[in-house]
mmCIF file of C-alpha atoms in Angstrom:
data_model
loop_
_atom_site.group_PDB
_atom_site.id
_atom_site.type_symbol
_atom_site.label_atom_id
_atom_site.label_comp_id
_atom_site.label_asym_id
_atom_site.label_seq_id
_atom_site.Cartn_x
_atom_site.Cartn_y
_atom_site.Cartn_z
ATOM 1 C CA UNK A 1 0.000 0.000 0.000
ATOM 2 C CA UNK A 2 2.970 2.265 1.165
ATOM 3 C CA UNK A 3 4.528 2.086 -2.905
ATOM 4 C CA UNK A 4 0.925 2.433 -4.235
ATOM 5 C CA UNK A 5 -0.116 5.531 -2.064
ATOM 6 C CA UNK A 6 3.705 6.954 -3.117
ATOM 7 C CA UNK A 7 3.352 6.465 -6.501
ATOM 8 C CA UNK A 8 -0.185 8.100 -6.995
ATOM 9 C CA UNK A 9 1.237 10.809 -4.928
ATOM 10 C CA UNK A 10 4.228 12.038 -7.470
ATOM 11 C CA UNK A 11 1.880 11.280 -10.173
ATOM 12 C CA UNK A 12 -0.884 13.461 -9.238
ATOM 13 C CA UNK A 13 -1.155 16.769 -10.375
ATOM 14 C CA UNK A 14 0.188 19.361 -8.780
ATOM 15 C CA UNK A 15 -2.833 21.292 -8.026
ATOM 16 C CA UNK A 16 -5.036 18.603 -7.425
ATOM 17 C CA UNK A 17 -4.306 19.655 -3.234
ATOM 18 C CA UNK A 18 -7.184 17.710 -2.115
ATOM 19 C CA UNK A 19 -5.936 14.375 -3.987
ATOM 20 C CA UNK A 20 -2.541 15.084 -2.586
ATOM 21 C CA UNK A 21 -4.265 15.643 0.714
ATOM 22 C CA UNK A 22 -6.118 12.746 0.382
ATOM 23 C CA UNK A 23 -3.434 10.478 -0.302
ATOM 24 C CA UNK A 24 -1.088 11.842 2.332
ATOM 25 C CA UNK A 25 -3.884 10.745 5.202
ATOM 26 C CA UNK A 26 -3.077 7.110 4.477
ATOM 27 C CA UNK A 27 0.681 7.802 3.697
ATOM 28 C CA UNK A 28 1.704 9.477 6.473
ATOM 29 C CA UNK A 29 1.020 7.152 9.106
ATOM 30 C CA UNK A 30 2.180 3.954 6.713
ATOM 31 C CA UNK A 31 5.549 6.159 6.454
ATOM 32 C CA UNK A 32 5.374 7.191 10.329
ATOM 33 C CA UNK A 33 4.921 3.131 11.116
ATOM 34 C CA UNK A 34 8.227 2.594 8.992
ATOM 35 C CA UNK A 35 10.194 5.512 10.851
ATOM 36 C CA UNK A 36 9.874 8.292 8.177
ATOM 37 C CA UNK A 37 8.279 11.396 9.448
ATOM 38 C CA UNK A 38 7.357 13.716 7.246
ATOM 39 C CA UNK A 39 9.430 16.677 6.674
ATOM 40 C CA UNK A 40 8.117 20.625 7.699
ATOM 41 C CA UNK A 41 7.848 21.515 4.479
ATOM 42 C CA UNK A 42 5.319 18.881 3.703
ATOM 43 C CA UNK A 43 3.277 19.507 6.996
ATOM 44 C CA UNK A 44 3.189 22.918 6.090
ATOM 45 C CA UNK A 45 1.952 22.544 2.829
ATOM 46 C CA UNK A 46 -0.836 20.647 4.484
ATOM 47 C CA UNK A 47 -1.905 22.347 7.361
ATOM 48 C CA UNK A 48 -5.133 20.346 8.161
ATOM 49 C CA UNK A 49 -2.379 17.052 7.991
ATOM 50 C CA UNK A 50 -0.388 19.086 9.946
ATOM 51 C CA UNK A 51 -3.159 19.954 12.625
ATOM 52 C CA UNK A 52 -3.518 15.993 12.573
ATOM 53 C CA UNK A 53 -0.445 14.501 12.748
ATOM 54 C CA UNK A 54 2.381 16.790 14.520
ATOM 55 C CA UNK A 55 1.314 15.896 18.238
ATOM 56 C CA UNK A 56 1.927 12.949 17.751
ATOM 57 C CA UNK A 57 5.303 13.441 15.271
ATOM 58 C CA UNK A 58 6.265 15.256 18.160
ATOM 59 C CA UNK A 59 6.045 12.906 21.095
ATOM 60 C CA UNK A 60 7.433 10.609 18.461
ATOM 61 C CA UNK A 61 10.690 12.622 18.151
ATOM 62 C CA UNK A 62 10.820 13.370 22.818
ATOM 63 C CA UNK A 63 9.849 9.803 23.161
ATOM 64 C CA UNK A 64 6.581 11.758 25.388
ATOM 65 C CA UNK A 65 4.306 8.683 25.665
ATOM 66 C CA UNK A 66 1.749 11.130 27.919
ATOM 67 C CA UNK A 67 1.693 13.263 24.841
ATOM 68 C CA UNK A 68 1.069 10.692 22.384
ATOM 69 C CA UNK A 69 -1.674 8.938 24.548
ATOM 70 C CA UNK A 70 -3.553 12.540 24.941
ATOM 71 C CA UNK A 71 -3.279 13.040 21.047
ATOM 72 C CA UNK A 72 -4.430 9.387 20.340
ATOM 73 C CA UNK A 73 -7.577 10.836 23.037
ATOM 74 C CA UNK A 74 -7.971 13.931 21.401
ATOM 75 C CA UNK A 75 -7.895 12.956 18.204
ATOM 76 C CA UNK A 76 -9.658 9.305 18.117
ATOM 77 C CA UNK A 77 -12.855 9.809 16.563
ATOM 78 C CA UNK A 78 -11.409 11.718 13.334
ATOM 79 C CA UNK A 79 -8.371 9.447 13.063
ATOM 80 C CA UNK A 80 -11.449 6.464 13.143
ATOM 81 C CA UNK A 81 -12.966 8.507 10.483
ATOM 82 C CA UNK A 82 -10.032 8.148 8.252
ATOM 83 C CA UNK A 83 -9.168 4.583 8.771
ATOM 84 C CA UNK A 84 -5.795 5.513 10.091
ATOM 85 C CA UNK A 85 -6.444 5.134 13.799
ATOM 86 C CA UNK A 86 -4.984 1.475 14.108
ATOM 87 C CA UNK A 87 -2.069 2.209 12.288
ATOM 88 C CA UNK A 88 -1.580 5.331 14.506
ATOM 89 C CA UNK A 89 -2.298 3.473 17.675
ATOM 90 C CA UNK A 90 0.471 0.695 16.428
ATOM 91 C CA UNK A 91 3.439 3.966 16.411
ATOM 92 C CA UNK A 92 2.961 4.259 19.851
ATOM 93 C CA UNK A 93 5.812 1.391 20.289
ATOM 94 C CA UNK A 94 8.020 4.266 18.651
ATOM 95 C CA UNK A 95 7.427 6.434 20.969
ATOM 96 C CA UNK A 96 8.401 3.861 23.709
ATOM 97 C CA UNK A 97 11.111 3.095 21.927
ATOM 98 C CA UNK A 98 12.110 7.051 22.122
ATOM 99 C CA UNK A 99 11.916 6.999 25.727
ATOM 100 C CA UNK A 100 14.191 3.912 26.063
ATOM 101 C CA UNK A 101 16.968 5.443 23.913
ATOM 102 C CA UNK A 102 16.589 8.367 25.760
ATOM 103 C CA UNK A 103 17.279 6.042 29.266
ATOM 104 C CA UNK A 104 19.912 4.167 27.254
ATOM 105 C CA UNK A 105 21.760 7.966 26.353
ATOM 106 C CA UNK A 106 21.173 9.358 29.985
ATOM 107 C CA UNK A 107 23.126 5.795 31.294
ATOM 108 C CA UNK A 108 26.090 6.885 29.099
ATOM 109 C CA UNK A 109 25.421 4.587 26.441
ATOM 110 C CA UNK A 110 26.139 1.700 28.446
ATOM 111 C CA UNK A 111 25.714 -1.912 26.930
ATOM 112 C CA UNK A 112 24.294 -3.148 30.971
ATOM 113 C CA UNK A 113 21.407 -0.769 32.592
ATOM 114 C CA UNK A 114 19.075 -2.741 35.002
ATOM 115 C CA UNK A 115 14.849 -3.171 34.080
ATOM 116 C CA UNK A 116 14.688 -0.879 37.273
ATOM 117 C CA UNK A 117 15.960 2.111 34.817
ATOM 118 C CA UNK A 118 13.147 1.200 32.125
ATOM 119 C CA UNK A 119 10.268 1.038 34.504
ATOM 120 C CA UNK A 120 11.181 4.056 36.225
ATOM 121 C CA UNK A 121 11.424 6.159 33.006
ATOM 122 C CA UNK A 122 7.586 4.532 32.202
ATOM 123 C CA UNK A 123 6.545 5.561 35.187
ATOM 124 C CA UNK A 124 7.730 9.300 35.027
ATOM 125 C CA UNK A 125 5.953 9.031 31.793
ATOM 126 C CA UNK A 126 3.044 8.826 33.776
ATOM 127 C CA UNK A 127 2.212 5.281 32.581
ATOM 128 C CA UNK A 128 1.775 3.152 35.981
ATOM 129 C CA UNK A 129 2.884 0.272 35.170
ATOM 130 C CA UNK A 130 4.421 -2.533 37.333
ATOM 131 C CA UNK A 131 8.204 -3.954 37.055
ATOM 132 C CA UNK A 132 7.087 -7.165 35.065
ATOM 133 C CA UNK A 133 5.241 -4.834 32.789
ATOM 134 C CA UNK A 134 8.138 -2.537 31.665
ATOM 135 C CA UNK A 135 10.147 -6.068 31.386
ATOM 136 C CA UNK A 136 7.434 -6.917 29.060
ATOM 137 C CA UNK A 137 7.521 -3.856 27.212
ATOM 138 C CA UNK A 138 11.355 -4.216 26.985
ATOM 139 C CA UNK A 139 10.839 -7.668 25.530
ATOM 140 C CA UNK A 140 8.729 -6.963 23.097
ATOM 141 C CA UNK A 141 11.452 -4.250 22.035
ATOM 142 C CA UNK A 142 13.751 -6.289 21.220
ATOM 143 C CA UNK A 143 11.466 -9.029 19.845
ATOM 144 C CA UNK A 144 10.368 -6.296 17.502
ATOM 145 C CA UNK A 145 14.001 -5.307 16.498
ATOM 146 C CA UNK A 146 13.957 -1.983 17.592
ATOM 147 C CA UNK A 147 16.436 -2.672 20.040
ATOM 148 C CA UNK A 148 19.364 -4.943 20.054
ATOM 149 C CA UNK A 149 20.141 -6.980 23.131
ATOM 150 C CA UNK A 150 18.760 -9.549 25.795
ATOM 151 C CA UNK A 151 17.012 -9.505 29.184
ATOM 152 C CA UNK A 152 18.971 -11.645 31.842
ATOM 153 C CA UNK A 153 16.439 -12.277 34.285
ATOM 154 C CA UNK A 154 18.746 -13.305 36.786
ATOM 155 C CA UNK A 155 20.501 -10.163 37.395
ATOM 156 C CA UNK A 156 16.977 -8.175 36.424
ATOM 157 C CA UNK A 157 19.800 -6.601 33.612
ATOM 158 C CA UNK A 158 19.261 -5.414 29.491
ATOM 159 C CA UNK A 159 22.065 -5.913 28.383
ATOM 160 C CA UNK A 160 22.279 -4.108 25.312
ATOM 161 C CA UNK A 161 24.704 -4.765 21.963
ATOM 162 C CA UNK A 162 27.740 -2.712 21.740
ATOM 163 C CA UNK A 163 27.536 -1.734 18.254
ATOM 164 C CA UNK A 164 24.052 -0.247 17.286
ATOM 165 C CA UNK A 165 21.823 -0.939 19.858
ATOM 166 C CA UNK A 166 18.950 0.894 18.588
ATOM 167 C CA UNK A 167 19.058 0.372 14.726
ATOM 168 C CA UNK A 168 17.411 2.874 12.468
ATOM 169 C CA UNK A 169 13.947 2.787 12.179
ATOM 170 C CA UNK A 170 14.070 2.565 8.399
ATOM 171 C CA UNK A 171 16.678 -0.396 8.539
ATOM 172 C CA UNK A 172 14.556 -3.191 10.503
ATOM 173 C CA UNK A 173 12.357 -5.067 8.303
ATOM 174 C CA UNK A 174 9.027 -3.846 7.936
ATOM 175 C CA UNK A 175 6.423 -3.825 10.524
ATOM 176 C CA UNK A 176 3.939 -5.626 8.938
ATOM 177 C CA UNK A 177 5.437 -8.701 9.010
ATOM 178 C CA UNK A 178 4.700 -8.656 12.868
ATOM 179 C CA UNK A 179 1.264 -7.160 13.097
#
């Protein structure tokens, strides 16, 4: 769909806006899902897109999972209306994945930082969750490949790979294959 939605987008007319617009409402959060966010200049060009999407671009880029869940709130019935919601709601495991780079940077980079560090990051997110929780949600990034490393339960450790521990979005295989 992502390659078909591209495609009618650089063939459609220039001032067809509404096409473009159109298009862009199912492209944008395909792209988002992959980990390309759309530029300024193409938010700007389409400010109801803009209106839309840029909360939750935003908490995409802070790794602000309070934000993200008050934009998926404030913006649930319209996103329904467009058929994008679920795809929306499914980029809120970038934005946790924001927040644990932003723990991994804060702990110097460091290939060892304890679950302890994860959780308490969620819950100064303001998501309550419990210790086995953030393990789970820890897990499931690094089942997911966006990060690189393993959970030793033992020691209640990530221990995270040396060399690219968070891979580019754009370089894990595509998300789809996991829904």
């Amino acid at each position: 769909a992502e390659q078909e939605l591209t495609l009618a987008f650089y063939n459609c007319h220039t001032q067809a806006h509404r096409n473009q617009e159109r298009i862009l409402t199912c492209l944008i959060p395909l792209r988002i899902l992959r980990g390309h966010l759309p530029s300024k200049v193409v938010m700007e060009r389409f400010p109801a897109l803009d209106e839309l999407f840029s909360p939750f671009i935003a908490a995409i880029r802070t790794g602000d999972i309070a934000t993200y869940d008050a934009a998926l709130d404030r913006w649930e019935c319209r996103l329904v209306e467009l058929n994008v919601w679920i795809t929306i709601e499914k980029a809120r495991e970038l934005c946790i994945r924001g927040l644990f780079r932003r723990v991994w940077v804060a702990c110097d980079e460091s290939t060892r930082i304890s679950v302890s560090m994860f959780h308490r990051s969620l819950r100064l997110s303001a998501n309550d969750v419990s210790a086995d929780e953030a393990e789970g949600f820890v897990a499931n990034m690094i089942f997911k490949g966006y990060m690189r490393g393993y959970i030793s339960h033992e020691k209640q450790m990530v221990v995270l790979a040396t060399w690219n521990a968070f891979p580019r979005l754009a370089d894990r295989q595509t998300p789809f294959v996991l829904l």
